[in-house]
Amino acid sequence: MSREATTAGGLQRPTLRTETPSYDDAFDAVVVGAGLAGTAAALTMARDGLDVLMLERGPAPGTKNVFGGVLYTPTIRELVDIDGAPLERYVAEKRFSILSSDGDETAISMRPGAWRDEPHNDSYTVLRRRFDEWFAKQAVEAGVTLVTETTVTGLLRDGGAVVGVTTDRPDGEIHAPVVVLAEGANSLVSEGAELKERPERDAVAVSVKEVFKLDRDTIDDRFRLDGDAGAAYQYFGEGAVGEAVGGGFVYTNKRSVSVGVVYRVEDAAAGQTPEATLDAFESHPAVAPLVRGGRRIEYSAHVVPEGGARAMPDLVHDGAVVVGDAAGLVLNSGVHLEGTNMAVESGYHAGKAIAAALADGRSDAEALAAYARDLDQSFVVENLRHYDWFQRTIAADRQFLFEDLPRALASAETEYFKMDRASKDEHTGAARDHLVAAAGGWFGAAKRAWRFRRMLS
Amino acid sequence: MNDGWNIVVCVKQVPDADDVTIDPDTGTLNRSDAPAVLNKPDHNAVESALALRDAVGGTVTAVTMGPPPASAVLQAAVAAGADGGVLLTDRAFGGSDTWPTSLALARAAEELDADVVICGEESTDSSTGQVPPGIAAHNGWAQLTYTESLDPRPDEGVLVGTRDVEGGYERVATALPVVVAMVFGANDPRPAGLHRKIFAETEFEPVQWTAADLGIEDRVGLVNSPTKVGGMDTASPVERERTRVDSVEALYDHLAEVL
């Protein structure tokens, strides 16, 4: 039954529509997930004139997303005007710290003056709940249809090709020429549809994070910050993640501090629980004063794909592409922790490739292959390839890196700066002995220096 | 009544009760901090309206009063299955308490030739429960408040409601038109279908009626609202006396002593 609006007695009557129109093939593409990769893809396609439906399982974009806290914005800034974006602070300081489980800390801190100037090396702390919602709003303003509280449960196939998605809603199937899988690290749809294999345990890390509310002044004083300046602290060693292989982080937001740990899911499976690991990290004497008195306002956890270039699935299929965390696009080189920037880059290239393919009236894998090719030639895959060795190498050398080195550094520092009646020369010798012994003698030290030379290259 | 019944469901946009906080200085709700959502009890009202339409035929028209963004709750009702929506929007409505609000909804229901008006039992942001009886009073219609379920008898033009009363329930039969207030949690609201939700959020547009359209421009707003808030205060929790005991036996002894 459908009654058109009429005006009787001067008052416009409501249009009543009982039957529901079908939106099958009304959209050029369906994007699964309104995180940064999905939104970047949707926005790019909408700008190229496509009708895009973006489905998000959370009540709003960003509610289901977890990351440490620093967003790198070179590509986002190309896509949207970030002047109005809910950025927390720019990264004015990077600090790398090694913690022993005895309470020792050895750190190096950097505050290049150039980072104080706009655009602040494109590095900002953000809260995903606010940032993702804002970013998705830019896509909606570009014409994307965003539907929330809708979980994609599977893919529709015609022959081998993907032709749409199924959702958890009644009447929940919808057909579209292309599906963009931007579902994140826990990529159940892609795995269920055999677009990628279930990741190996050693290719997955677990992250757990808390956000503590503190006064803005307290944060400024505690971290030596002014105005919008912020700090990004990364931690290594047994004092950060216990028996596991991984690291910890502390990032400053405007009025809160994000604290978390990331380590191999293998270590969690072996019995080291995320909550105990985070508790121990937050209790370390080098970390506890940073969050003292803070009120815990958020607790979150997520899996992180850390398989590197080798673990990347096929990115392009007939009627579908895989982007962001679902494609395993996370970089952890120890020094560089990146993922959201790679997600945006992948979404952008996928969106461009889809628009070009559909302009030719095609949606098959061959027509979409430009996405895989462009991403392969971008910094995203190049960096993943470059640092592919890192995870395996640190895992193989855990005892030295996480336990012996932090202690040896602390012992060497103690010796080197010791105040007694011995000569400086004696102290230097004793300090050197601690380091050389921990590294396995001069020969061992040389071997390790060679093995890790690529960390900074 | 071959065409079925004209069912009107009244819905309200409120700050999400899960996120709302109270300003300790003023004692008022921090409405702007929380996202605006459909009042939770209204989900039960919409479900009752749709179930009633399933049973007797006819149409469901959602009505809300508020500024233009409030049409989001009409979208929610249409996504669930309502056929259309009316937004009562006018600066003249600003500051209305339950009396002029129920007058506006009553006039809209009359304008829509309603057989049944269904509301949630109360809104989570003011919790008066006065609007449904107010609609009935303004129009001189029957009312079924605190209703747990509905049993329509279209052949007789009668609606039977099961009402929650102290110590049990009562079944009340009433002629149409009637205003129903559904108990919060009375039913299990159906999820919106995917295509219906897309329709509601992209193509659906409510009609907008002003106070003048309803002929009540001089009877609504703050000046026509009899409620006066004398003051607000927050109650501080009383510090309880605490005693720690080491064993069940010690607890028993302590309780026996205190009691």
XYZ file of C-alpha atoms in Angstrom, chain A residues 1 3 11-24 53 145-148 150 167 169-174, chain B residues 6 53 58-61 82-86 111-112 191-199 201-203 207 209 213-214:
58
model
C 0.000 0.000 0.000
C -0.500 6.639 -0.521
C -2.315 20.386 5.880
C 0.129 18.159 4.023
C -0.547 14.481 4.780
C 2.371 12.126 5.429
C 3.419 9.847 2.585
C 2.712 6.298 3.676
C 4.868 3.536 2.217
C 4.294 0.064 3.479
C 6.269 -1.819 0.853
C 10.035 -1.483 0.997
C 12.052 -0.767 -2.137
C 14.895 -3.148 -2.985
C 18.381 -1.702 -2.957
C 19.943 -4.656 -4.782
C 26.956 1.823 0.936
C 25.346 6.042 2.635
C 26.430 4.900 6.108
C 24.317 2.283 7.871
C 25.352 1.426 11.440
C 24.581 -3.796 10.963
C 23.999 -9.198 7.214
C 19.353 -8.020 9.784
C 16.062 -9.437 8.472
C 15.846 -9.092 4.683
C 19.586 -8.737 5.136
C 21.081 -9.654 1.750
C 22.173 -6.909 -0.597
C -5.111 4.211 11.647
C -1.115 -3.462 12.206
C -4.109 -0.443 8.380
C -1.150 1.875 8.731
C 1.312 3.028 11.354
C 2.284 6.702 11.363
C 6.189 2.252 10.304
C 4.599 3.482 7.071
C 5.282 7.196 7.458
C 6.076 9.987 9.853
C 5.118 13.479 10.986
C -5.547 15.327 12.265
C -4.344 11.829 11.325
C 15.044 -5.409 14.348
C 14.830 -3.213 11.261
C 15.199 -5.024 7.950
C 18.303 -4.031 5.977
C 16.506 -2.609 2.946
C 13.859 -0.914 5.117
C 16.617 0.715 7.175
C 18.346 1.981 4.039
C 15.000 3.336 2.812
C 17.732 6.681 6.279
C 18.015 7.740 2.641
C 14.636 8.252 0.948
C 6.029 15.864 6.690
C 3.619 20.465 10.838
C -0.911 24.134 11.195
C -2.532 22.509 14.223
